[in-house]
Amino acid sequence: MPQDTITVTDNRTGQSYTLPVENGTIRAMDMRKIKTGPGDFGLMTYDPAFMNTASCKSAITFIDGDKGILRYRGYPIEVLAENCTYLEVAYLLLFGELPNEAQLKDWVHDITHHTMLHETTKKFMEGFRDNAHPMAMLVSTVAALSAVYPDAKNIHDPETRLLQIKRLLGKVPSIAAFSYRHLVGFPYIYPDNDLTYTENFMNMLWKMVEPKYLAHPVLARALDILFILHADHEQNCSTNAMRAVGSAQADPYLATAAAAAALSGPLHGGANEEVLRMLDEIGSKENIPDYIEKIKAGKGRLMGFGHRVYKNFDPRATIIKRTAESVFEVTGPNEKLDIALELERIALEDEYFIQRKLYPNVDFYSGIIYQAMGFKPEMFTVLFAIPRTVGWLAQWQEMLTDPEQKIARPRQIWIGNDTREFVPMDKRGK
Ligand code: CMC
């Protein structure tokens, strides 16, 4: 019997089946051989939230949740956050290798020269109500780019794909910044090509009447680090949406909009905004024990805590905590940080959180930094979406070029009625 196999016995029939095991995985389609008789469809697996189902093979991001490891293309996240810029990491995620000096120069040039929005896109954004949530504006406007760039439909051409990737990486910060300016009622600021990716984003957010916006270097670097930490996270909810929509061969603008829509949910990228609301609700350190009791009694969740994959610590949270210190040296002490630190301390000593392996995740401290830097909570998820765009696009390309991938189409277990007799309107009762 070959070693890399598993033998299962179907107790319904007494029959045994030997199935290959590859990469610690059996193929779900092999289960279909397991039948009770010729009319049987074959055995399926049931996994409503993909708790134990690999949907793809990937070489982009590696996570070991038990050990708290996160690597992009083999490089530990700590090393990348320490030594790279966001655009360098974006290149790595997309092309598999770190760029050399010339490659990085061209890459930065290309992304920088795709930051402008078409004036009709600007007009489209102006049509939103003045209190529109920036995340809703981002999702809709990214989808609207599909109408601006019809060439994007040519998804099988690598050059066309790369052009759309550059456009998206260049334009998403511009859309994000405009969605913020729209919310606060200030005019749209055009990109400034002299600035770095994050400096330019800050320029488009905060420039007022000064002739040239100059970002504080410590804050610009902190934002760049946050962008690196958020760039990819393998098969999370939004990436799964990107791959699923992309598998139908929708263009990358529509697939990215779908991914961003998934990210907006409070259990995913929306959590950082919720953390701030939670800290506001707690108000002061004395109220923390009562708040924790409320959570333990099942009334809500401790936002920014827990993760589907990390069951020890989230390495991104550790780096963010350090980054927070450099930001607060510039922006001054922050009372929310004190509440957050105390909340973390109490939760980490509590049996409820210990037993369930609930630790601070990436969203726990990021919101506090963003607020200290001057961002409104409505922008927090947008700040997650900007850097995650490259992760979505890298995963999308990998999916499109993987010969094993087809249109994503899960199965269901039917639990509804059998065929029913139609009831005419006059017989349906009151
Ligand atoms: N506060 C209190 N209890 C929690 C929390 C929390 N934040 N997270 C999980 N639990 C409990 C949950 O009630 C359950 O308890 P029990 O076994 O008694 O029913 C147990 O822990 C397991 O929870 P789960 O819902 O089965 O875990 P999951 O892997 O499906 O959920 C999660 C992961 C991130 C959605 C969840 O931990 C959560 O809702 N956290 C708060 C929201 C949040 O911070 N999200 C950001 C995630 S990181 C950034 C990103 O990827 O977007």
Tab-separated table of C-alpha atoms and ligand atoms in Angstrom:
chain	number	residue	atom	x	y	z
A	1	MET	CA	0.000	0.000	0.000
A	2	PRO	CA	1.575	3.393	-0.968
A	3	GLN	CA	2.376	5.444	2.142
A	4	ASP	CA	0.808	8.711	1.024
A	5	THR	CA	-2.712	7.347	1.070
A	6	ILE	CA	-5.610	6.989	3.435
A	7	THR	CA	-7.975	4.040	3.581
A	8	VAL	CA	-11.542	4.679	4.655
A	9	THR	CA	-14.219	2.090	5.218
A	10	ASP	CA	-17.812	2.992	4.439
A	11	ASN	CA	-19.773	1.290	7.227
A	12	ARG	CA	-22.957	1.601	5.181
A	13	THR	CA	-21.594	-0.853	2.613
A	14	GLY	CA	-18.498	-2.371	4.287
A	15	GLN	CA	-16.440	-1.281	1.285
A	16	SER	CA	-12.966	0.237	1.696
A	17	TYR	CA	-11.447	2.975	-0.457
A	18	THR	CA	-7.826	4.076	-0.668
A	19	LEU	CA	-7.414	7.742	-1.441
A	20	PRO	CA	-4.169	9.647	-2.199
A	21	VAL	CA	-2.952	12.213	0.347
A	22	GLU	CA	-1.050	15.157	-1.145
A	23	ASN	CA	0.197	18.131	0.910
A	24	GLY	CA	-1.681	16.795	3.929
A	25	THR	CA	-4.903	16.963	1.938
A	26	ILE	CA	-7.324	14.606	0.248
A	27	ARG	CA	-9.192	15.732	-2.845
A	28	ALA	CA	-12.854	16.292	-2.120
A	29	MET	CA	-13.703	14.874	-5.565
A	30	ASP	CA	-12.162	11.535	-4.515
A	31	MET	CA	-14.962	11.268	-1.941
A	32	ARG	CA	-17.436	10.966	-4.781
A	33	LYS	CA	-16.159	7.448	-5.450
A	34	ILE	CA	-17.723	6.486	-2.118
A	35	LYS	CA	-21.260	5.391	-3.008
A	36	THR	CA	-23.929	3.147	-1.558
A	37	GLY	CA	-25.012	2.014	-5.016
A	38	PRO	CA	-25.056	2.946	-8.719
A	39	GLY	CA	-27.789	5.628	-8.247
A	40	ASP	CA	-25.911	7.351	-5.398
A	41	PHE	CA	-24.336	10.728	-6.289
A	42	GLY	CA	-21.351	9.937	-4.042
A	43	LEU	CA	-20.122	11.315	-0.746
A	44	MET	CA	-19.706	15.078	-0.315
A	45	THR	CA	-18.014	17.082	2.425
A	46	TYR	CA	-19.942	19.732	4.378
A	47	ASP	CA	-17.920	22.796	5.409
A	48	PRO	CA	-20.148	25.898	5.601
A	49	ALA	CA	-17.412	28.416	6.500
A	50	PHE	CA	-14.445	26.671	4.811
A	51	MET	CA	-13.190	25.701	8.263
A	52	ASN	CA	-11.139	22.818	6.884
A	53	THR	CA	-11.234	23.136	3.114
A	54	ALA	CA	-8.363	24.340	0.942
A	55	SER	CA	-9.849	26.094	-2.085
A	56	CYS	CA	-6.565	26.602	-3.947
A	57	LYS	CA	-2.835	25.996	-4.019
A	58	SER	CA	-0.949	29.230	-3.429
A	59	ALA	CA	2.657	30.445	-3.268
A	60	ILE	CA	1.954	34.011	-2.139
A	61	THR	CA	1.356	34.215	1.618
A	62	PHE	CA	2.127	31.623	4.275
A	63	ILE	CA	0.540	31.667	7.714
A	64	ASP	CA	1.143	29.296	10.610
A	65	GLY	CA	-1.599	30.366	12.977
A	66	ASP	CA	-0.418	28.255	15.912
A	67	LYS	CA	3.105	29.667	15.790
A	68	GLY	CA	2.083	33.232	14.857
A	69	ILE	CA	4.037	33.163	11.565
A	70	LEU	CA	3.225	35.315	8.533
A	71	ARG	CA	5.432	35.344	5.437
A	72	TYR	CA	5.024	36.910	1.999
A	73	ARG	CA	6.720	34.816	-0.692
A	74	GLY	CA	8.895	33.251	2.014
A	75	TYR	CA	10.007	36.504	3.690
A	76	PRO	CA	8.943	36.992	7.339
A	77	ILE	CA	6.576	39.928	7.770
A	78	GLU	CA	8.808	41.395	10.489
A	79	VAL	CA	11.761	41.630	8.052
A	80	LEU	CA	9.676	43.195	5.297
A	81	ALA	CA	8.092	45.722	7.690
A	82	GLU	CA	11.549	46.685	8.935
A	83	ASN	CA	13.340	47.006	5.585
A	84	CYS	CA	10.928	47.620	2.724
A	85	THR	CA	8.487	50.151	1.375
A	86	TYR	CA	4.911	49.175	0.617
A	87	LEU	CA	5.426	49.357	-3.154
A	88	GLU	CA	8.480	47.098	-2.857
A	89	VAL	CA	6.351	44.550	-0.997
A	90	ALA	CA	3.563	44.966	-3.570
A	91	TYR	CA	6.066	44.056	-6.293
A	92	LEU	CA	7.171	41.021	-4.273
A	93	LEU	CA	3.599	39.807	-3.811
A	94	LEU	CA	2.774	40.186	-7.495
A	95	PHE	CA	5.968	38.943	-9.120
A	96	GLY	CA	7.344	36.558	-6.480
A	97	GLU	CA	10.743	38.277	-6.080
A	98	LEU	CA	11.958	41.461	-4.424
A	99	PRO	CA	12.700	44.096	-7.075
A	100	ASN	CA	16.257	45.229	-7.755
A	101	GLU	CA	16.945	48.961	-7.771
A	102	ALA	CA	16.091	49.520	-11.450
A	103	GLN	CA	12.950	47.375	-11.252
A	104	LEU	CA	11.748	49.243	-8.169
A	105	LYS	CA	12.384	52.609	-9.827
A	106	ASP	CA	10.298	51.622	-12.877
A	107	TRP	CA	7.600	50.097	-10.690
A	108	VAL	CA	7.268	53.195	-8.501
A	109	HIS	CA	7.227	55.376	-11.641
A	110	ASP	CA	4.478	53.275	-13.237
A	111	ILE	CA	2.229	53.210	-10.171
A	112	THR	CA	2.783	56.943	-9.579
A	113	HIS	CA	1.742	57.681	-13.159
A	114	HIS	CA	-1.547	55.854	-12.736
A	115	THR	CA	-2.798	57.816	-9.731
A	116	MET	CA	-4.991	60.299	-11.645
A	117	LEU	CA	-8.712	59.647	-11.901
A	118	HIS	CA	-10.639	60.335	-15.072
A	119	GLU	CA	-12.716	63.489	-14.567
A	120	THR	CA	-15.910	61.467	-15.119
A	121	THR	CA	-14.886	59.242	-12.204
A	122	LYS	CA	-14.508	62.351	-10.084
A	123	LYS	CA	-17.980	63.482	-11.183
A	124	PHE	CA	-19.355	60.036	-10.395
A	125	MET	CA	-18.006	60.371	-6.858
A	126	GLU	CA	-19.412	63.874	-6.487
A	127	GLY	CA	-22.875	62.357	-6.983
A	128	PHE	CA	-22.827	60.579	-3.611
A	129	ARG	CA	-24.733	62.076	-0.694
A	130	ASP	CA	-22.507	64.273	1.428
A	131	ASN	CA	-22.677	61.843	4.370
A	132	ALA	CA	-21.833	58.761	2.260
A	133	HIS	CA	-19.614	56.240	4.040
A	134	PRO	CA	-16.157	56.291	2.382
A	135	MET	CA	-16.126	52.497	2.166
A	136	ALA	CA	-19.414	52.492	0.238
A	137	MET	CA	-17.935	55.128	-2.095
A	138	LEU	CA	-14.752	53.105	-2.552
A	139	VAL	CA	-16.585	49.848	-3.358
A	140	SER	CA	-18.917	51.550	-5.854
A	141	THR	CA	-16.233	53.655	-7.526
A	142	VAL	CA	-13.824	50.751	-7.966
A	143	ALA	CA	-16.693	48.866	-9.646
A	144	ALA	CA	-17.399	51.937	-11.794
A	145	LEU	CA	-13.823	51.821	-13.151
A	146	SER	CA	-14.993	48.799	-15.112
A	147	ALA	CA	-16.965	51.249	-17.271
A	148	VAL	CA	-13.935	53.529	-17.675
A	149	TYR	CA	-11.537	50.756	-18.761
A	150	PRO	CA	-13.400	48.267	-20.957
A	151	ASP	CA	-10.028	46.754	-22.027
A	152	ALA	CA	-9.940	45.177	-18.549
A	153	LYS	CA	-12.277	42.440	-19.808
A	154	ASN	CA	-9.318	40.942	-21.661
A	155	ILE	CA	-8.249	39.056	-18.546
A	156	HIS	CA	-6.309	36.331	-20.362
A	157	ASP	CA	-3.718	38.758	-21.740
A	158	PRO	CA	-0.855	39.193	-19.212
A	159	GLU	CA	0.001	42.721	-20.427
A	160	THR	CA	-3.574	43.930	-20.152
A	161	ARG	CA	-3.795	42.360	-16.698
A	162	LEU	CA	-0.649	44.151	-15.573
A	163	LEU	CA	-1.972	47.473	-16.855
A	164	GLN	CA	-5.166	47.088	-14.798
A	165	ILE	CA	-3.107	46.074	-11.755
A	166	LYS	CA	-1.029	49.258	-12.064
A	167	ARG	CA	-4.177	51.322	-12.543
A	168	LEU	CA	-5.809	49.829	-9.470
A	169	LEU	CA	-2.747	50.248	-7.259
A	170	GLY	CA	-2.407	53.844	-8.450
A	171	LYS	CA	-6.056	54.831	-8.283
A	172	VAL	CA	-7.392	53.165	-5.154
A	173	PRO	CA	-5.602	55.679	-2.841
A	174	SER	CA	-6.952	58.544	-4.988
A	175	ILE	CA	-10.511	57.181	-4.741
A	176	ALA	CA	-10.037	56.589	-1.004
A	177	ALA	CA	-8.780	60.136	-0.452
A	178	PHE	CA	-11.578	61.663	-2.483
A	179	SER	CA	-14.182	59.657	-0.562
A	180	TYR	CA	-12.765	61.245	2.607
A	181	ARG	CA	-12.677	64.786	1.155
A	182	HIS	CA	-16.278	64.281	0.056
A	183	LEU	CA	-17.288	63.296	3.601
A	184	VAL	CA	-15.654	66.334	5.160
A	185	GLY	CA	-16.784	68.669	2.370
A	186	PHE	CA	-13.383	69.660	0.981
A	187	PRO	CA	-12.405	69.736	-2.696
A	188	TYR	CA	-10.620	66.817	-4.290
A	189	ILE	CA	-6.818	67.135	-4.251
A	190	TYR	CA	-5.008	65.873	-7.340
A	191	PRO	CA	-2.049	63.512	-6.853
A	192	ASP	CA	1.482	64.879	-6.517
A	193	ASN	CA	4.018	62.771	-8.411
A	194	ASP	CA	6.977	64.063	-6.384
A	195	LEU	CA	5.740	62.221	-3.314
A	196	THR	CA	5.951	58.605	-2.221
A	197	TYR	CA	2.874	56.358	-2.258
A	198	THR	CA	1.874	57.057	1.347
A	199	GLU	CA	3.001	60.710	1.319
A	200	ASN	CA	0.897	61.316	-1.766
A	201	PHE	CA	-2.095	59.645	-0.124
A	202	MET	CA	-1.665	61.916	2.902
A	203	ASN	CA	-1.362	64.886	0.524
A	204	MET	CA	-4.664	63.979	-1.171
A	205	LEU	CA	-6.315	63.641	2.247
A	206	TRP	CA	-5.067	66.652	4.118
A	207	LYS	CA	-3.665	69.334	1.796
A	208	MET	CA	-5.429	72.641	2.364
A	209	VAL	CA	-4.116	75.973	1.041
A	210	GLU	CA	-0.374	75.342	1.348
A	211	PRO	CA	1.399	75.187	-2.053
A	212	LYS	CA	2.965	71.815	-1.278
A	213	TYR	CA	1.875	69.256	1.299
A	214	LEU	CA	4.693	67.792	3.380
A	215	ALA	CA	3.823	64.693	5.374
A	216	HIS	CA	5.554	64.094	8.722
A	217	PRO	CA	8.187	61.453	7.834
A	218	VAL	CA	7.507	59.365	10.954
A	219	LEU	CA	3.768	59.271	10.243
A	220	ALA	CA	4.301	58.541	6.534
A	221	ARG	CA	6.612	55.641	7.437
A	222	ALA	CA	4.149	54.340	10.046
A	223	LEU	CA	1.399	54.337	7.417
A	224	ASP	CA	3.719	52.558	4.982
A	225	ILE	CA	4.405	49.872	7.609
A	226	LEU	CA	0.667	49.488	8.239
A	227	PHE	CA	0.183	49.110	4.483
A	228	ILE	CA	2.853	46.361	4.393
A	229	LEU	CA	1.155	44.504	7.256
A	230	HIS	CA	-2.216	44.628	5.504
A	231	ALA	CA	-0.999	43.776	1.996
A	232	ASP	CA	-2.079	40.132	1.942
A	233	HIS	CA	-3.377	37.460	4.262
A	234	GLU	CA	-3.951	34.352	2.126
A	235	GLN	CA	-7.492	32.963	1.831
A	236	ASN	CA	-9.481	35.336	4.048
A	237	CYS	CA	-13.084	36.330	3.375
A	238	SER	CA	-12.370	39.181	0.926
A	239	THR	CA	-9.660	37.266	-0.954
A	240	ASN	CA	-12.036	34.366	-1.264
A	241	ALA	CA	-14.598	36.802	-2.717
A	242	MET	CA	-11.949	38.104	-5.157
A	243	ARG	CA	-11.121	34.606	-6.312
A	244	ALA	CA	-14.782	33.520	-6.504
A	245	VAL	CA	-15.907	36.539	-8.554
A	246	GLY	CA	-12.706	36.436	-10.631
A	247	SER	CA	-13.285	32.748	-11.349
A	248	ALA	CA	-16.385	33.742	-13.329
A	249	GLN	CA	-13.943	35.816	-15.445
A	250	ALA	CA	-15.404	39.141	-14.336
A	251	ASP	CA	-12.921	41.986	-14.897
A	252	PRO	CA	-10.509	42.943	-12.074
A	253	TYR	CA	-12.360	46.167	-11.171
A	254	LEU	CA	-15.574	44.275	-10.496
A	255	ALA	CA	-13.776	41.467	-8.680
A	256	THR	CA	-11.844	43.994	-6.545
A	257	ALA	CA	-15.083	45.817	-5.727
A	258	ALA	CA	-16.574	42.491	-4.572
A	259	ALA	CA	-13.524	41.830	-2.412
A	260	ALA	CA	-13.713	45.329	-0.912
A	261	ALA	CA	-17.413	44.775	-0.195
A	262	ALA	CA	-16.511	41.652	1.770
A	263	LEU	CA	-13.799	43.563	3.613
A	264	SER	CA	-16.313	46.208	4.737
A	265	GLY	CA	-18.047	43.738	7.094
A	266	PRO	CA	-17.532	44.230	10.854
A	267	LEU	CA	-16.171	40.697	11.276
A	268	HIS	CA	-13.457	41.401	8.683
A	269	GLY	CA	-11.892	44.774	7.801
A	270	GLY	CA	-14.731	46.679	9.427
A	271	ALA	CA	-13.476	45.516	12.837
A	272	ASN	CA	-10.955	48.372	13.252
A	273	GLU	CA	-13.766	50.937	13.082
A	274	GLU	CA	-15.725	48.871	15.607
A	275	VAL	CA	-12.715	48.766	17.985
A	276	LEU	CA	-12.782	52.549	18.232
A	277	ARG	CA	-16.528	52.554	18.850
A	278	MET	CA	-16.003	49.911	21.532
A	279	LEU	CA	-13.264	51.955	23.250
A	280	ASP	CA	-15.584	54.989	23.152
A	281	GLU	CA	-18.374	52.917	24.658
A	282	ILE	CA	-16.087	51.671	27.448
A	283	GLY	CA	-15.055	55.285	28.079
A	284	SER	CA	-12.589	54.702	30.932
A	285	LYS	CA	-10.465	51.980	32.496
A	286	GLU	CA	-12.826	51.447	35.454
A	287	ASN	CA	-15.557	50.262	33.107
A	288	ILE	CA	-13.461	47.503	31.536
A	289	PRO	CA	-14.324	44.639	33.965
A	290	ASP	CA	-18.076	45.228	33.458
A	291	TYR	CA	-17.607	45.380	29.717
A	292	ILE	CA	-15.707	42.084	29.707
A	293	GLU	CA	-18.466	40.448	31.786
A	294	LYS	CA	-21.011	41.630	29.221
A	295	ILE	CA	-18.998	40.053	26.395
A	296	LYS	CA	-18.614	36.806	28.347
A	297	ALA	CA	-22.367	36.756	28.870
A	298	GLY	CA	-22.691	36.630	25.075
A	299	LYS	CA	-23.646	40.283	24.589
A	300	GLY	CA	-21.418	41.177	21.653
A	301	ARG	CA	-17.776	40.439	20.898
A	302	LEU	CA	-14.558	42.046	21.951
A	303	MET	CA	-13.730	43.732	18.657
A	304	GLY	CA	-10.135	43.379	17.486
A	305	PHE	CA	-9.860	40.087	19.359
A	306	GLY	CA	-9.790	36.569	17.952
A	307	HIS	CA	-8.861	35.190	14.582
A	308	ARG	CA	-9.879	32.213	12.490
A	309	VAL	CA	-6.253	31.278	11.868
A	310	TYR	CA	-4.059	32.851	14.579
A	311	LYS	CA	-4.561	30.978	17.830
A	312	ASN	CA	-1.465	32.175	19.666
A	313	PHE	CA	-0.782	35.748	18.619
A	314	ASP	CA	-1.161	37.826	15.469
A	315	PRO	CA	2.374	38.864	14.387
A	316	ARG	CA	0.932	41.957	12.723
A	317	ALA	CA	-0.514	43.120	16.056
A	318	THR	CA	2.954	42.901	17.639
A	319	ILE	CA	4.508	45.110	14.932
A	320	ILE	CA	1.571	47.541	15.087
A	321	LYS	CA	1.978	47.937	18.835
A	322	ARG	CA	5.613	48.964	18.246
A	323	THR	CA	4.631	51.293	15.400
A	324	ALA	CA	2.051	52.890	17.709
A	325	GLU	CA	4.857	53.983	20.026
A	326	SER	CA	6.643	55.883	17.228
A	327	VAL	CA	3.365	57.534	16.188
A	328	PHE	CA	2.481	58.627	19.728
A	329	GLU	CA	5.915	60.197	20.120
A	330	VAL	CA	4.835	62.571	17.352
A	331	THR	CA	1.132	62.942	18.101
A	332	GLY	CA	1.312	62.910	21.905
A	333	PRO	CA	-0.194	60.497	24.457
A	334	ASN	CA	-3.499	58.855	23.662
A	335	GLU	CA	-6.065	57.967	26.291
A	336	LYS	CA	-7.662	55.304	24.055
A	337	LEU	CA	-4.339	53.482	23.990
A	338	ASP	CA	-4.393	53.303	27.794
A	339	ILE	CA	-7.884	51.766	27.722
A	340	ALA	CA	-6.833	49.350	24.965
A	341	LEU	CA	-3.704	48.236	26.857
A	342	GLU	CA	-5.709	47.633	30.006
A	343	LEU	CA	-8.450	45.829	28.085
A	344	GLU	CA	-5.826	43.586	26.488
A	345	ARG	CA	-4.198	42.890	29.863
A	346	ILE	CA	-7.475	41.938	31.559
A	347	ALA	CA	-8.718	39.850	28.625
A	348	LEU	CA	-5.462	37.918	28.313
A	349	GLU	CA	-5.711	36.891	31.968
A	350	ASP	CA	-9.341	35.822	31.709
A	351	GLU	CA	-10.220	32.106	31.390
A	352	TYR	CA	-12.890	32.828	28.759
A	353	PHE	CA	-10.340	34.345	26.355
A	354	ILE	CA	-7.528	31.933	27.286
A	355	GLN	CA	-9.682	28.856	26.664
A	356	ARG	CA	-10.867	30.130	23.286
A	357	LYS	CA	-7.378	31.294	22.301
A	358	LEU	CA	-8.529	34.857	21.696
A	359	TYR	CA	-5.700	37.375	21.243
A	360	PRO	CA	-5.549	40.925	19.849
A	361	ASN	CA	-5.591	40.851	16.059
A	362	VAL	CA	-4.337	43.371	13.487
A	363	ASP	CA	-7.382	45.582	14.007
A	364	PHE	CA	-7.008	46.044	17.755
A	365	TYR	CA	-4.288	48.704	17.643
A	366	SER	CA	-4.466	49.919	14.037
A	367	GLY	CA	-7.580	52.043	14.678
A	368	ILE	CA	-5.922	53.822	17.602
A	369	ILE	CA	-2.927	54.728	15.427
A	370	TYR	CA	-5.167	55.880	12.604
A	371	GLN	CA	-7.144	58.091	14.944
A	372	ALA	CA	-3.986	59.593	16.439
A	373	MET	CA	-2.800	60.365	12.894
A	374	GLY	CA	-6.018	62.279	12.255
A	375	PHE	CA	-8.184	59.752	10.421
A	376	LYS	CA	-11.895	59.542	11.122
A	377	PRO	CA	-13.154	56.035	12.072
A	378	GLU	CA	-15.136	55.873	8.809
A	379	MET	CA	-11.777	55.783	6.993
A	380	PHE	CA	-10.314	52.842	8.894
A	381	THR	CA	-11.611	50.062	6.662
A	382	VAL	CA	-10.662	52.108	3.609
A	383	LEU	CA	-7.132	52.197	5.039
A	384	PHE	CA	-7.221	48.400	5.079
A	385	ALA	CA	-8.596	48.174	1.530
A	386	ILE	CA	-5.861	50.336	-0.051
A	387	PRO	CA	-2.941	48.009	0.739
A	388	ARG	CA	-5.019	44.812	0.480
A	389	THR	CA	-5.750	45.661	-3.161
A	390	VAL	CA	-2.364	44.240	-4.144
A	391	GLY	CA	-3.023	41.017	-2.224
A	392	TRP	CA	-6.362	40.592	-3.973
A	393	LEU	CA	-4.741	41.210	-7.360
A	394	ALA	CA	-1.842	38.828	-6.730
A	395	GLN	CA	-4.320	36.128	-5.688
A	396	TRP	CA	-6.540	36.900	-8.673
A	397	GLN	CA	-3.617	36.464	-11.100
A	398	GLU	CA	-2.561	33.262	-9.406
A	399	MET	CA	-6.109	31.933	-9.697
A	400	LEU	CA	-6.403	32.874	-13.394
A	401	THR	CA	-3.106	31.219	-14.293
A	402	ASP	CA	-3.754	28.047	-12.274
A	403	PRO	CA	-4.833	25.298	-14.703
A	404	GLU	CA	-6.743	23.542	-11.899
A	405	GLN	CA	-9.055	26.502	-11.213
A	406	LYS	CA	-12.544	26.684	-12.691
A	407	ILE	CA	-15.581	28.781	-11.914
A	408	ALA	CA	-16.146	28.570	-8.135
A	409	ARG	CA	-19.329	26.669	-7.518
A	410	PRO	CA	-19.926	24.999	-4.154
A	411	ARG	CA	-22.459	22.243	-3.559
A	412	GLN	CA	-25.347	22.352	-1.095
A	413	ILE	CA	-27.162	19.898	1.122
A	414	TRP	CA	-30.820	20.116	0.231
A	415	ILE	CA	-32.989	20.418	3.359
A	416	GLY	CA	-36.093	21.927	1.751
A	417	ASN	CA	-39.406	20.445	0.590
A	418	ASP	CA	-39.801	17.690	-1.914
A	419	THR	CA	-41.948	18.580	-4.983
A	420	ARG	CA	-45.126	20.312	-3.828
A	421	GLU	CA	-48.514	20.732	-5.403
A	422	PHE	CA	-49.009	24.375	-6.563
A	423	VAL	CA	-51.572	26.300	-4.461
A	424	PRO	CA	-53.614	28.885	-6.421
A	425	MET	CA	-53.973	32.353	-4.843
A	426	ASP	CA	-57.642	31.875	-3.808
A	427	LYS	CA	-56.704	28.736	-1.848
A	428	ARG	CA	-53.772	30.223	0.124
A	429	GLY	CA	-55.854	31.468	3.029
A	430	LYS	CA	-55.730	34.849	4.722
B	1	CMC	N1	-15.009	38.266	21.613
B	1	CMC	C1	-15.629	37.366	22.406
B	1	CMC	N2	-15.773	36.072	22.066
B	1	CMC	C2	-15.255	35.683	20.896
B	1	CMC	C3	-14.584	36.568	20.025
B	1	CMC	C4	-14.468	37.917	20.427
B	1	CMC	N3	-13.848	38.803	19.657
B	1	CMC	N4	-14.174	35.902	18.928
B	1	CMC	C5	-14.567	34.637	19.089
B	1	CMC	N5	-15.228	34.499	20.285
B	1	CMC	C6	-15.747	33.267	20.877
B	1	CMC	C7	-17.029	32.840	20.185
B	1	CMC	O1	-18.171	33.374	20.812
B	1	CMC	C8	-16.935	31.345	20.338
B	1	CMC	O2	-17.269	31.016	21.668
B	1	CMC	P1	-18.123	29.674	21.984
B	1	CMC	O3	-17.232	28.546	21.590
B	1	CMC	O4	-18.423	29.771	23.426
B	1	CMC	O5	-19.344	29.768	21.122
B	1	CMC	C9	-15.454	31.040	20.181
B	1	CMC	O6	-14.790	32.232	20.615
B	1	CMC	C10	-15.031	30.729	18.754
B	1	CMC	O7	-15.515	31.766	17.917
B	1	CMC	P2	-15.848	31.599	16.390
B	1	CMC	O8	-16.872	32.624	16.003
B	1	CMC	O9	-16.185	30.162	16.102
B	1	CMC	O10	-14.452	31.913	15.733
B	1	CMC	P3	-14.204	32.250	14.216
B	1	CMC	O11	-12.879	31.684	13.883
B	1	CMC	O12	-15.351	31.841	13.384
B	1	CMC	O13	-14.178	33.844	14.219
B	1	CMC	C11	-13.489	36.085	14.123
B	1	CMC	C12	-13.068	34.622	13.971
B	1	CMC	C13	-12.307	36.985	13.780
B	1	CMC	C14	-14.638	36.397	13.130
B	1	CMC	C15	-13.966	36.320	15.592
B	1	CMC	O14	-12.914	36.051	16.470
B	1	CMC	C16	-14.521	37.720	15.807
B	1	CMC	O15	-15.712	37.946	15.550
B	1	CMC	N6	-13.666	38.688	16.274
B	1	CMC	C17	-14.112	40.063	16.438
B	1	CMC	C18	-14.072	40.763	15.087
B	1	CMC	C19	-12.664	41.057	14.642
B	1	CMC	O16	-11.838	41.549	15.404
B	1	CMC	N7	-12.394	40.783	13.344
B	1	CMC	C20	-11.093	41.095	12.733
B	1	CMC	C21	-10.368	39.862	12.309
B	1	CMC	S1	-8.661	40.158	11.899
B	1	CMC	C22	-8.694	41.145	10.504
B	1	CMC	C23	-9.319	40.480	9.346
B	1	CMC	O17	-8.929	39.397	8.937
B	1	CMC	O18	-10.219	41.120	8.773
